Amino acid sequence: MKKHKLAARVEQIAPFQVMAILARAKALALQGEDVIHLEVGEPDFVAIESVGKAGMQAIEEGNTGYTSATGLPELKSAISDYYASRYQATVSPERIIVTSGASGALLLMASLMVDVGEEVLMPDPCYPCNRHFLVQVGASAKLVETEASKGFEMDLEDLSKNWSEKTSGLWLASPSNPTGAVLSKEYISQAWQKVQEQGGHLLVDEIYQGLVYEGEDFSALSIDDDIFVINSFSKYFAMTGWRLGWLVVPEWAIEGVTKLAQNLFISAPSVSQHAAISAFTPEVLEECEERRQIMNIRRLVLLEGLEQIGLPIVAPAHGAFYVYVDVSNVTDDAMAWCLALLEEEKVALTPGADFGIKDAQKYVRFAYTCDGPRLQEALSRIARFIAT
């Protein structure tokens, strides 16, 4: 009898630890328990009403067929205009590749720029799926240790020490998942200079762009046209299930990425693209800004509450909707602590092991994706759990 065998790459992809927590949280909710979800990176907002109506209009008008592999021209122009007006960055529509979520953009990026056997430098901690997209193309990530005392920023002076003949490039994120830290324009500029010296590429993940509360909200595209940038409609525009993102590439990479998009995806969802065009209207952007202010209020509630219950915040939570917390004063196993907290107090959090290796057992990610009263209730439950 033939033995069933999966591709070897499957074994190299680690499951999310938070999925075990999420599954248990859902099971508890089905049993009637009041579970507070601070584990999943999805706010309690949905797409703004006019965006949803634009999607429904696209269906009613029959605009549901394939689009160009790189996206609707009207949407690409709207994104280009957005970069110019908000971030003073000149980005031609031709350089914008609309994708099936930022995940589609990451897969395109890995396929476009990284060869079999190569590696990409990333800070530890970082978003775990980035590593797994590299595995799909026969490459790997090299996690570079960072220090909590330095906001988990990779030390650029050590970049050359970690760069080898196998290194293809450097992938950064700002605002960061899981830490919520925001990199400065000066830092990105220095990183780009050092990457150029090594002959590699630089990717900046900007999917939480717009959700900045302290520091400058800018795009790396305002620094140099040869920097690759990924973005998404999921976070700032609250269009998670619409599965729409984009990748900005230099002009010299347009032909290559277009071929890949044609073969890997055909096109991003057409209804989502038609809806997203309306996301850049002044009315929608104004409402997105109001939501950003709400998220900032939640952030401050959580930061103050965590300080009061004695859980140290180890990174400057200046963006996205995450706070990275050191729980080593109450446990030596963050995963076990998260599971026990869920069972006893019905609060769901994400353990640090999903995001990195160094000292991962010390950290937990909080997502302030529910309203202020629920955050206060969660903090009360956590304080009670710590006290027992």
mmCIF file of C-alpha atoms in Angstrom:
data_model
loop_
_atom_site.group_PDB
_atom_site.id
_atom_site.type_symbol
_atom_site.label_atom_id
_atom_site.label_comp_id
_atom_site.label_asym_id
_atom_site.label_seq_id
_atom_site.Cartn_x
_atom_site.Cartn_y
_atom_site.Cartn_z
ATOM 1 C CA MET A 1 0.000 0.000 0.000
ATOM 2 C CA LYS A 2 1.316 3.447 -0.910
ATOM 3 C CA LYS A 3 2.261 5.539 2.087
ATOM 4 C CA HIS A 4 0.729 8.999 2.129
ATOM 5 C CA LYS A 5 3.374 11.697 2.163
ATOM 6 C CA LEU A 6 3.133 15.454 2.470
ATOM 7 C CA ALA A 7 5.627 17.845 0.930
ATOM 8 C CA ALA A 8 8.627 18.396 3.193
ATOM 9 C CA ARG A 9 7.941 22.129 3.401
ATOM 10 C CA VAL A 10 4.773 21.455 5.408
ATOM 11 C CA GLU A 11 6.888 20.201 8.303
ATOM 12 C CA GLN A 12 8.823 23.461 8.285
ATOM 13 C CA ILE A 13 5.725 25.561 8.906
ATOM 14 C CA ALA A 14 4.835 25.916 12.563
ATOM 15 C CA PRO A 15 1.177 26.218 13.586
ATOM 16 C CA PHE A 16 0.029 29.303 15.444
ATOM 17 C CA GLN A 17 -0.005 28.621 19.187
ATOM 18 C CA VAL A 18 -2.785 31.162 19.480
ATOM 19 C CA MET A 19 -5.001 28.889 17.385
ATOM 20 C CA ALA A 20 -5.209 26.497 20.329
ATOM 21 C CA ILE A 21 -6.274 29.402 22.517
ATOM 22 C CA LEU A 22 -8.764 30.649 19.936
ATOM 23 C CA ALA A 23 -10.292 27.193 19.516
ATOM 24 C CA ARG A 24 -10.707 26.822 23.273
ATOM 25 C CA ALA A 25 -12.089 30.364 23.562
ATOM 26 C CA LYS A 26 -14.729 29.576 20.945
ATOM 27 C CA ALA A 27 -15.601 26.334 22.717
ATOM 28 C CA LEU A 28 -16.054 28.186 26.002
ATOM 29 C CA ALA A 29 -18.232 30.799 24.301
ATOM 30 C CA LEU A 30 -20.447 28.045 22.881
ATOM 31 C CA GLN A 31 -20.883 26.824 26.453
ATOM 32 C CA GLY A 32 -22.248 30.243 27.360
ATOM 33 C CA GLU A 33 -19.070 31.668 28.920
ATOM 34 C CA ASP A 34 -18.336 35.393 28.560
ATOM 35 C CA VAL A 35 -14.969 35.328 26.791
ATOM 36 C CA ILE A 36 -13.067 38.587 26.205
ATOM 37 C CA HIS A 37 -11.056 38.324 23.002
ATOM 38 C CA LEU A 38 -7.754 40.195 23.103
ATOM 39 C CA GLU A 39 -5.889 37.584 21.059
ATOM 40 C CA VAL A 40 -6.848 38.092 17.403
ATOM 41 C CA GLY A 41 -5.638 41.054 15.350
ATOM 42 C CA GLU A 42 -9.062 42.063 14.108
ATOM 43 C CA PRO A 43 -10.862 45.118 15.519
ATOM 44 C CA ASP A 44 -14.557 45.124 16.309
ATOM 45 C CA PHE A 45 -15.082 47.524 13.394
ATOM 46 C CA VAL A 46 -16.327 46.469 9.973
ATOM 47 C CA ALA A 47 -15.972 48.186 6.615
ATOM 48 C CA ILE A 48 -17.460 51.658 6.590
ATOM 49 C CA GLU A 49 -21.027 51.650 5.275
ATOM 50 C CA SER A 50 -20.382 53.400 1.971
ATOM 51 C CA VAL A 51 -17.590 50.933 1.192
ATOM 52 C CA GLY A 52 -19.943 48.014 1.770
ATOM 53 C CA LYS A 53 -22.594 49.649 -0.403
ATOM 54 C CA ALA A 54 -20.055 50.091 -3.186
ATOM 55 C CA GLY A 55 -19.378 46.365 -3.014
ATOM 56 C CA MET A 56 -23.072 45.561 -3.213
ATOM 57 C CA GLN A 57 -23.444 47.933 -6.142
ATOM 58 C CA ALA A 58 -20.656 46.099 -7.950
ATOM 59 C CA ILE A 59 -22.580 42.844 -7.538
ATOM 60 C CA GLU A 60 -25.857 44.404 -8.667
ATOM 61 C CA GLU A 61 -24.174 45.834 -11.753
ATOM 62 C CA GLY A 62 -22.474 42.550 -12.579
ATOM 63 C CA ASN A 63 -18.923 43.808 -11.972
ATOM 64 C CA THR A 64 -17.840 40.407 -10.692
ATOM 65 C CA GLY A 65 -15.506 39.094 -13.384
ATOM 66 C CA TYR A 66 -11.752 38.917 -13.525
ATOM 67 C CA THR A 67 -9.829 42.159 -13.481
ATOM 68 C CA SER A 68 -6.316 42.819 -14.678
ATOM 69 C CA ALA A 69 -3.854 40.665 -12.730
ATOM 70 C CA THR A 70 -2.385 43.788 -11.148
ATOM 71 C CA GLY A 71 -5.734 45.341 -10.225
ATOM 72 C CA LEU A 72 -8.409 47.739 -11.425
ATOM 73 C CA PRO A 73 -6.825 50.854 -12.958
ATOM 74 C CA GLU A 74 -9.233 53.070 -11.003
ATOM 75 C CA LEU A 75 -8.181 51.486 -7.711
ATOM 76 C CA LYS A 76 -4.474 51.707 -8.523
ATOM 77 C CA SER A 77 -4.932 55.402 -9.356
ATOM 78 C CA ALA A 78 -6.791 55.978 -6.093
ATOM 79 C CA ILE A 79 -3.957 54.350 -4.115
ATOM 80 C CA SER A 80 -1.394 56.423 -6.044
ATOM 81 C CA ASP A 81 -3.286 59.635 -5.261
ATOM 82 C CA TYR A 82 -3.498 58.598 -1.595
ATOM 83 C CA TYR A 83 0.270 58.243 -1.352
ATOM 84 C CA ALA A 84 0.716 61.667 -2.930
ATOM 85 C CA SER A 85 -1.805 63.521 -0.763
ATOM 86 C CA ARG A 86 -1.200 61.858 2.596
ATOM 87 C CA TYR A 87 2.436 60.797 2.478
ATOM 88 C CA GLN A 88 3.966 63.119 -0.141
ATOM 89 C CA ALA A 89 5.235 60.055 -2.000
ATOM 90 C CA THR A 90 5.146 59.863 -5.791
ATOM 91 C CA VAL A 91 4.083 56.342 -6.752
ATOM 92 C CA SER A 92 2.897 55.688 -10.293
ATOM 93 C CA PRO A 93 -0.178 53.410 -10.552
ATOM 94 C CA GLU A 94 1.847 50.976 -12.680
ATOM 95 C CA ARG A 95 4.047 50.179 -9.656
ATOM 96 C CA ILE A 96 1.029 49.174 -7.543
ATOM 97 C CA ILE A 97 0.025 45.496 -7.625
ATOM 98 C CA VAL A 98 -3.378 44.827 -6.035
ATOM 99 C CA THR A 99 -3.388 41.448 -4.279
ATOM 100 C CA SER A 100 -5.583 38.983 -2.415
ATOM 101 C CA GLY A 101 -4.819 40.477 0.969
ATOM 102 C CA ALA A 102 -1.388 41.439 2.232
ATOM 103 C CA SER A 103 -0.738 37.692 2.419
ATOM 104 C CA GLY A 104 -0.950 37.512 -1.364
ATOM 105 C CA ALA A 105 1.473 40.420 -1.558
ATOM 106 C CA LEU A 106 3.933 38.651 0.749
ATOM 107 C CA LEU A 107 3.816 35.503 -1.353
ATOM 108 C CA LEU A 108 4.417 37.564 -4.491
ATOM 109 C CA MET A 109 7.321 39.308 -2.793
ATOM 110 C CA ALA A 110 8.934 36.043 -1.710
ATOM 111 C CA SER A 111 8.496 34.570 -5.183
ATOM 112 C CA LEU A 112 9.806 37.699 -6.876
ATOM 113 C CA MET A 113 12.924 38.441 -4.854
ATOM 114 C CA VAL A 114 14.146 35.327 -2.999
ATOM 115 C CA ASP A 115 15.779 32.278 -4.591
ATOM 116 C CA VAL A 116 15.907 28.716 -3.310
ATOM 117 C CA GLY A 117 18.484 28.408 -0.542
ATOM 118 C CA GLU A 118 18.578 32.119 0.233
ATOM 119 C CA GLU A 119 17.582 33.760 3.498
ATOM 120 C CA VAL A 120 15.981 37.018 4.556
ATOM 121 C CA LEU A 121 16.848 38.887 7.741
ATOM 122 C CA MET A 122 13.967 39.737 10.090
ATOM 123 C CA PRO A 123 13.862 41.039 13.647
ATOM 124 C CA ASP A 124 12.951 38.677 16.465
ATOM 125 C CA PRO A 125 10.023 39.074 17.259
ATOM 126 C CA CYS A 126 8.053 39.583 14.033
ATOM 127 C CA TYR A 127 4.919 38.424 12.209
ATOM 128 C CA PRO A 128 5.339 34.631 11.853
ATOM 129 C CA CYS A 129 3.738 34.153 8.431
ATOM 130 C CA ASN A 130 6.596 36.107 6.844
ATOM 131 C CA ARG A 131 8.887 33.182 7.628
ATOM 132 C CA HIS A 132 6.440 30.690 6.187
ATOM 133 C CA PHE A 133 6.066 32.482 2.867
ATOM 134 C CA LEU A 134 9.801 32.102 2.433
ATOM 135 C CA VAL A 135 9.562 28.367 3.095
ATOM 136 C CA GLN A 136 7.099 28.168 0.197
ATOM 137 C CA VAL A 137 9.816 29.313 -2.210
ATOM 138 C CA GLY A 138 12.546 27.101 -0.747
ATOM 139 C CA ALA A 139 14.125 29.887 1.284
ATOM 140 C CA SER A 140 14.238 30.729 4.982
ATOM 141 C CA ALA A 141 14.164 33.561 7.470
ATOM 142 C CA LYS A 142 17.081 34.421 9.704
ATOM 143 C CA LEU A 143 15.737 35.976 12.884
ATOM 144 C CA VAL A 144 18.048 38.600 14.340
ATOM 145 C CA GLU A 145 17.893 38.946 18.103
ATOM 146 C CA THR A 146 16.685 42.275 19.445
ATOM 147 C CA GLU A 147 16.487 43.798 22.902
ATOM 148 C CA ALA A 148 13.328 44.804 24.742
ATOM 149 C CA SER A 149 15.264 47.747 26.209
ATOM 150 C CA LYS A 150 15.712 49.063 22.641
ATOM 151 C CA GLY A 151 12.088 48.605 21.645
ATOM 152 C CA PHE A 152 12.905 45.379 19.753
ATOM 153 C CA GLU A 153 14.524 47.381 16.963
ATOM 154 C CA MET A 154 17.191 45.500 15.055
ATOM 155 C CA ASP A 155 20.615 47.050 15.681
ATOM 156 C CA LEU A 156 21.583 48.296 12.233
ATOM 157 C CA GLU A 157 25.241 48.447 13.217
ATOM 158 C CA ASP A 158 25.140 44.651 13.468
ATOM 159 C CA LEU A 159 23.455 44.183 10.099
ATOM 160 C CA SER A 160 26.696 43.340 8.308
ATOM 161 C CA LYS A 161 27.504 40.682 10.926
ATOM 162 C CA ASN A 162 24.267 38.866 10.165
ATOM 163 C CA TRP A 163 24.498 39.311 6.397
ATOM 164 C CA SER A 164 26.008 36.391 4.490
ATOM 165 C CA GLU A 165 26.353 35.216 0.908
ATOM 166 C CA LYS A 166 22.957 33.567 1.274
ATOM 167 C CA THR A 167 21.205 36.763 2.380
ATOM 168 C CA SER A 168 18.758 38.243 -0.119
ATOM 169 C CA GLY A 169 17.357 41.144 1.866
ATOM 170 C CA LEU A 170 15.861 42.636 5.009
ATOM 171 C CA TRP A 171 12.149 42.641 5.892
ATOM 172 C CA LEU A 172 10.898 45.155 8.451
ATOM 173 C CA ALA A 173 7.451 46.201 9.671
ATOM 174 C CA SER A 174 6.160 49.525 10.936
ATOM 175 C CA PRO A 175 3.911 49.735 12.888
ATOM 176 C CA SER A 176 4.938 46.333 14.159
ATOM 177 C CA ASN A 177 3.029 43.196 14.936
ATOM 178 C CA PRO A 178 3.393 42.088 17.752
ATOM 179 C CA THR A 179 4.979 45.041 19.534
ATOM 180 C CA GLY A 180 3.047 48.054 18.215
ATOM 181 C CA ALA A 181 6.358 49.899 17.810
ATOM 182 C CA VAL A 182 6.759 52.488 15.048
ATOM 183 C CA LEU A 183 10.073 52.845 13.236
ATOM 184 C CA SER A 184 11.316 56.362 12.480
ATOM 185 C CA LYS A 185 11.991 57.668 8.986
ATOM 186 C CA GLU A 186 15.632 58.044 9.992
ATOM 187 C CA TYR A 187 15.794 54.366 10.968
ATOM 188 C CA ILE A 188 14.273 53.202 7.676
ATOM 189 C CA SER A 189 16.631 55.477 5.757
ATOM 190 C CA GLN A 190 19.643 54.027 7.576
ATOM 191 C CA ALA A 191 18.400 50.491 7.021
ATOM 192 C CA TRP A 192 18.006 51.162 3.303
ATOM 193 C CA GLN A 193 21.510 52.587 3.076
ATOM 194 C CA LYS A 194 23.026 49.543 4.753
ATOM 195 C CA VAL A 195 20.998 47.109 2.657
ATOM 196 C CA GLN A 196 22.167 48.868 -0.503
ATOM 197 C CA GLU A 197 25.763 48.519 0.658
ATOM 198 C CA GLN A 198 25.196 44.766 0.912
ATOM 199 C CA GLY A 199 23.512 44.567 -2.490
ATOM 200 C CA GLY A 200 20.185 43.336 -1.139
ATOM 201 C CA HIS A 201 16.548 44.388 -1.173
ATOM 202 C CA LEU A 202 14.458 46.057 1.558
ATOM 203 C CA LEU A 203 10.795 45.298 2.204
ATOM 204 C CA VAL A 204 8.760 47.392 4.638
ATOM 205 C CA ASP A 205 5.465 45.920 5.799
ATOM 206 C CA GLU A 206 3.119 48.888 6.282
ATOM 207 C CA ILE A 207 -0.187 47.059 6.727
ATOM 208 C CA TYR A 208 -0.910 48.982 9.959
ATOM 209 C CA GLN A 209 -0.117 52.301 8.283
ATOM 210 C CA GLY A 210 -2.497 55.037 9.408
ATOM 211 C CA LEU A 211 -2.826 53.512 12.880
ATOM 212 C CA VAL A 212 -0.067 55.635 14.423
ATOM 213 C CA TYR A 213 -0.664 57.474 17.702
ATOM 214 C CA GLU A 214 2.820 58.713 18.561
ATOM 215 C CA GLY A 215 5.612 59.407 16.091
ATOM 216 C CA GLU A 216 5.446 60.152 12.384
ATOM 217 C CA ASP A 217 3.000 58.336 10.106
ATOM 218 C CA PHE A 218 4.997 58.082 6.881
ATOM 219 C CA SER A 219 5.678 55.640 4.058
ATOM 220 C CA ALA A 220 9.061 54.202 3.182
ATOM 221 C CA LEU A 221 8.126 55.063 -0.407
ATOM 222 C CA SER A 222 8.926 58.682 0.436
ATOM 223 C CA ILE A 223 12.554 57.620 0.992
ATOM 224 C CA ASP A 224 13.402 55.765 -2.216
ATOM 225 C CA ASP A 225 11.579 54.250 -5.196
ATOM 226 C CA ASP A 226 13.564 51.002 -4.958
ATOM 227 C CA ILE A 227 12.159 50.069 -1.542
ATOM 228 C CA PHE A 228 9.375 47.455 -1.673
ATOM 229 C CA VAL A 229 6.267 48.172 0.406
ATOM 230 C CA ILE A 230 3.276 46.029 1.353
ATOM 231 C CA ASN A 231 -0.047 47.384 2.550
ATOM 232 C CA SER A 232 -3.583 46.177 3.186
ATOM 233 C CA PHE A 233 -7.196 47.266 3.402
ATOM 234 C CA SER A 234 -7.672 45.014 6.458
ATOM 235 C CA LYS A 235 -6.490 47.224 9.304
ATOM 236 C CA TYR A 236 -6.924 50.987 8.829
ATOM 237 C CA PHE A 237 -9.898 50.455 6.514
ATOM 238 C CA ALA A 238 -11.313 47.523 8.575
ATOM 239 C CA MET A 239 -11.875 45.311 5.495
ATOM 240 C CA THR A 240 -10.432 42.058 6.861
ATOM 241 C CA GLY A 241 -12.724 39.552 5.141
ATOM 242 C CA TRP A 242 -12.660 41.405 1.843
ATOM 243 C CA ARG A 243 -9.138 39.994 1.345
ATOM 244 C CA LEU A 244 -7.509 42.916 -0.387
ATOM 245 C CA GLY A 245 -4.003 44.341 -0.174
ATOM 246 C CA TRP A 246 -1.284 45.696 -2.390
ATOM 247 C CA LEU A 247 2.426 45.543 -3.134
ATOM 248 C CA VAL A 248 4.440 48.502 -4.454
ATOM 249 C CA VAL A 249 7.478 47.551 -6.523
ATOM 250 C CA PRO A 250 10.212 49.507 -8.328
ATOM 251 C CA GLU A 251 9.658 50.076 -12.044
ATOM 252 C CA TRP A 252 12.283 47.462 -12.931
ATOM 253 C CA ALA A 253 10.257 44.766 -11.137
ATOM 254 C CA ILE A 254 6.850 45.462 -12.738
ATOM 255 C CA GLU A 255 7.157 42.936 -15.567
ATOM 256 C CA GLY A 256 8.350 40.159 -13.285
ATOM 257 C CA VAL A 257 5.716 40.662 -10.608
ATOM 258 C CA THR A 258 2.969 40.910 -13.226
ATOM 259 C CA LYS A 259 3.897 37.480 -14.599
ATOM 260 C CA LEU A 260 3.795 36.021 -11.117
ATOM 261 C CA ALA A 261 0.438 37.633 -10.303
ATOM 262 C CA GLN A 262 -1.076 36.319 -13.528
ATOM 263 C CA ASN A 263 -0.020 32.776 -12.748
ATOM 264 C CA LEU A 264 -0.475 32.645 -8.977
ATOM 265 C CA PHE A 265 -3.729 34.555 -8.486
ATOM 266 C CA ILE A 266 -5.312 35.568 -11.834
ATOM 267 C CA SER A 267 -6.624 38.642 -9.997
ATOM 268 C CA ALA A 268 -7.687 39.902 -6.597
ATOM 269 C CA PRO A 269 -11.437 39.720 -5.782
ATOM 270 C CA SER A 270 -13.179 42.099 -8.178
ATOM 271 C CA VAL A 271 -16.060 43.027 -5.855
ATOM 272 C CA SER A 272 -13.576 43.939 -3.123
ATOM 273 C CA GLN A 273 -11.623 46.086 -5.562
ATOM 274 C CA HIS A 274 -14.711 48.021 -6.658
ATOM 275 C CA ALA A 275 -15.632 48.557 -3.003
ATOM 276 C CA ALA A 276 -12.123 49.699 -2.092
ATOM 277 C CA ILE A 277 -12.158 52.531 -4.617
ATOM 278 C CA SER A 278 -14.652 54.304 -2.344
ATOM 279 C CA ALA A 279 -12.343 53.839 0.675
ATOM 280 C CA PHE A 280 -10.358 56.873 -0.446
ATOM 281 C CA THR A 281 -13.247 59.353 -0.456
ATOM 282 C CA PRO A 282 -12.938 62.235 2.042
ATOM 283 C CA GLU A 283 -15.962 60.996 3.991
ATOM 284 C CA VAL A 284 -14.548 57.497 4.480
ATOM 285 C CA LEU A 285 -11.084 58.769 5.365
ATOM 286 C CA GLU A 286 -12.628 61.097 7.934
ATOM 287 C CA GLU A 287 -14.444 58.186 9.549
ATOM 288 C CA CYS A 288 -11.262 56.096 9.507
ATOM 289 C CA GLU A 289 -9.544 58.914 11.363
ATOM 290 C CA GLU A 290 -12.337 58.983 13.952
ATOM 291 C CA ARG A 291 -11.837 55.265 14.454
ATOM 292 C CA ARG A 292 -8.101 55.818 14.883
ATOM 293 C CA GLN A 293 -8.871 58.219 17.723
ATOM 294 C CA ILE A 294 -11.098 55.579 19.314
ATOM 295 C CA MET A 295 -8.277 53.051 19.051
ATOM 296 C CA ASN A 296 -5.932 55.513 20.728
ATOM 297 C CA ILE A 297 -8.329 55.897 23.658
ATOM 298 C CA ARG A 298 -8.413 52.122 24.006
ATOM 299 C CA ARG A 299 -4.621 52.014 23.837
ATOM 300 C CA LEU A 300 -4.309 54.465 26.701
ATOM 301 C CA VAL A 301 -6.843 52.538 28.780
ATOM 302 C CA LEU A 302 -4.847 49.351 28.320
ATOM 303 C CA LEU A 303 -1.456 50.953 28.924
ATOM 304 C CA GLU A 304 -2.623 52.548 32.172
ATOM 305 C CA GLY A 305 -4.382 49.407 33.315
ATOM 306 C CA LEU A 306 -1.416 47.136 32.672
ATOM 307 C CA GLU A 307 0.832 49.447 34.650
ATOM 308 C CA GLN A 308 -1.607 49.393 37.554
ATOM 309 C CA ILE A 309 -1.674 45.594 37.723
ATOM 310 C CA GLY A 310 2.110 45.326 37.491
ATOM 311 C CA LEU A 311 2.615 43.902 33.999
ATOM 312 C CA PRO A 312 5.553 45.691 32.331
ATOM 313 C CA ILE A 313 5.121 46.977 28.762
ATOM 314 C CA VAL A 314 8.340 46.171 26.930
ATOM 315 C CA ALA A 315 7.946 48.034 23.636
ATOM 316 C CA PRO A 316 6.688 51.525 22.793
ATOM 317 C CA ALA A 317 3.107 50.791 21.731
ATOM 318 C CA HIS A 318 2.859 53.754 19.379
ATOM 319 C CA GLY A 319 0.944 52.113 16.536
ATOM 320 C CA ALA A 320 -1.195 49.230 15.220
ATOM 321 C CA PHE A 321 -3.457 47.888 18.020
ATOM 322 C CA TYR A 322 -1.066 45.774 20.072
ATOM 323 C CA VAL A 323 0.767 45.980 23.370
ATOM 324 C CA TYR A 324 3.640 43.568 24.070
ATOM 325 C CA VAL A 325 3.856 42.671 27.737
ATOM 326 C CA ASP A 326 6.440 40.985 29.947
ATOM 327 C CA VAL A 327 4.741 38.387 32.183
ATOM 328 C CA SER A 328 7.946 36.877 33.602
ATOM 329 C CA ASN A 329 7.161 38.285 37.048
ATOM 330 C CA VAL A 330 4.072 36.048 37.241
ATOM 331 C CA THR A 331 5.069 32.995 35.156
ATOM 332 C CA ASP A 332 8.000 31.319 33.411
ATOM 333 C CA ASP A 333 5.733 29.919 30.672
ATOM 334 C CA ALA A 334 3.608 32.465 28.813
ATOM 335 C CA MET A 335 1.703 29.818 26.845
ATOM 336 C CA ALA A 336 0.678 27.918 29.964
ATOM 337 C CA TRP A 337 -0.219 31.215 31.644
ATOM 338 C CA CYS A 338 -2.436 32.229 28.713
ATOM 339 C CA LEU A 339 -4.225 28.879 28.745
ATOM 340 C CA ALA A 340 -4.813 29.040 32.490
ATOM 341 C CA LEU A 341 -6.040 32.638 32.258
ATOM 342 C CA LEU A 342 -8.528 31.593 29.597
ATOM 343 C CA GLU A 343 -9.841 28.689 31.646
ATOM 344 C CA GLU A 344 -10.121 30.582 34.916
ATOM 345 C CA GLU A 345 -11.009 34.127 33.882
ATOM 346 C CA LYS A 346 -12.131 33.753 30.244
ATOM 347 C CA VAL A 347 -9.638 36.278 28.814
ATOM 348 C CA ALA A 348 -7.890 35.247 25.585
ATOM 349 C CA LEU A 349 -4.357 36.524 24.828
ATOM 350 C CA THR A 350 -1.570 35.576 22.388
ATOM 351 C CA PRO A 351 1.670 34.046 23.719
ATOM 352 C CA GLY A 352 4.975 35.453 22.495
ATOM 353 C CA ALA A 353 6.174 32.123 21.093
ATOM 354 C CA ASP A 354 4.093 32.778 17.978
ATOM 355 C CA PHE A 355 6.337 35.712 17.078
ATOM 356 C CA GLY A 356 9.899 34.792 17.881
ATOM 357 C CA ILE A 357 12.430 32.673 19.702
ATOM 358 C CA LYS A 358 14.517 34.742 22.106
ATOM 359 C CA ASP A 359 12.810 34.931 25.538
ATOM 360 C CA ALA A 360 9.482 34.221 23.834
ATOM 361 C CA GLN A 361 8.212 32.471 26.965
ATOM 362 C CA LYS A 362 8.324 35.838 28.748
ATOM 363 C CA TYR A 363 5.952 37.762 26.519
ATOM 364 C CA VAL A 364 2.266 38.067 25.738
ATOM 365 C CA ARG A 365 0.562 40.184 23.085
ATOM 366 C CA PHE A 366 -2.570 42.127 23.982
ATOM 367 C CA ALA A 367 -4.808 43.334 21.134
ATOM 368 C CA TYR A 368 -7.006 46.297 22.084
ATOM 369 C CA THR A 369 -9.663 45.328 19.587
ATOM 370 C CA CYS A 370 -12.702 45.714 21.822
ATOM 371 C CA ASP A 371 -14.190 48.741 23.535
ATOM 372 C CA GLY A 372 -13.067 50.466 26.722
ATOM 373 C CA PRO A 373 -15.473 48.785 29.174
ATOM 374 C CA ARG A 374 -14.486 45.345 27.904
ATOM 375 C CA LEU A 375 -10.817 46.244 28.255
ATOM 376 C CA GLN A 376 -11.437 47.387 31.832
ATOM 377 C CA GLU A 377 -13.247 44.154 32.569
ATOM 378 C CA ALA A 378 -10.389 42.139 31.085
ATOM 379 C CA LEU A 379 -7.882 44.001 33.240
ATOM 380 C CA SER A 380 -9.955 43.323 36.348
ATOM 381 C CA ARG A 381 -10.098 39.625 35.560
ATOM 382 C CA ILE A 382 -6.335 39.469 34.899
ATOM 383 C CA ALA A 383 -5.608 41.266 38.187
ATOM 384 C CA ARG A 384 -7.774 38.744 40.013
ATOM 385 C CA PHE A 385 -6.024 35.867 38.244
ATOM 386 C CA ILE A 386 -2.596 37.187 39.202
ATOM 387 C CA ALA A 387 -3.655 37.635 42.818
ATOM 388 C CA THR A 388 -4.823 34.029 43.237
#
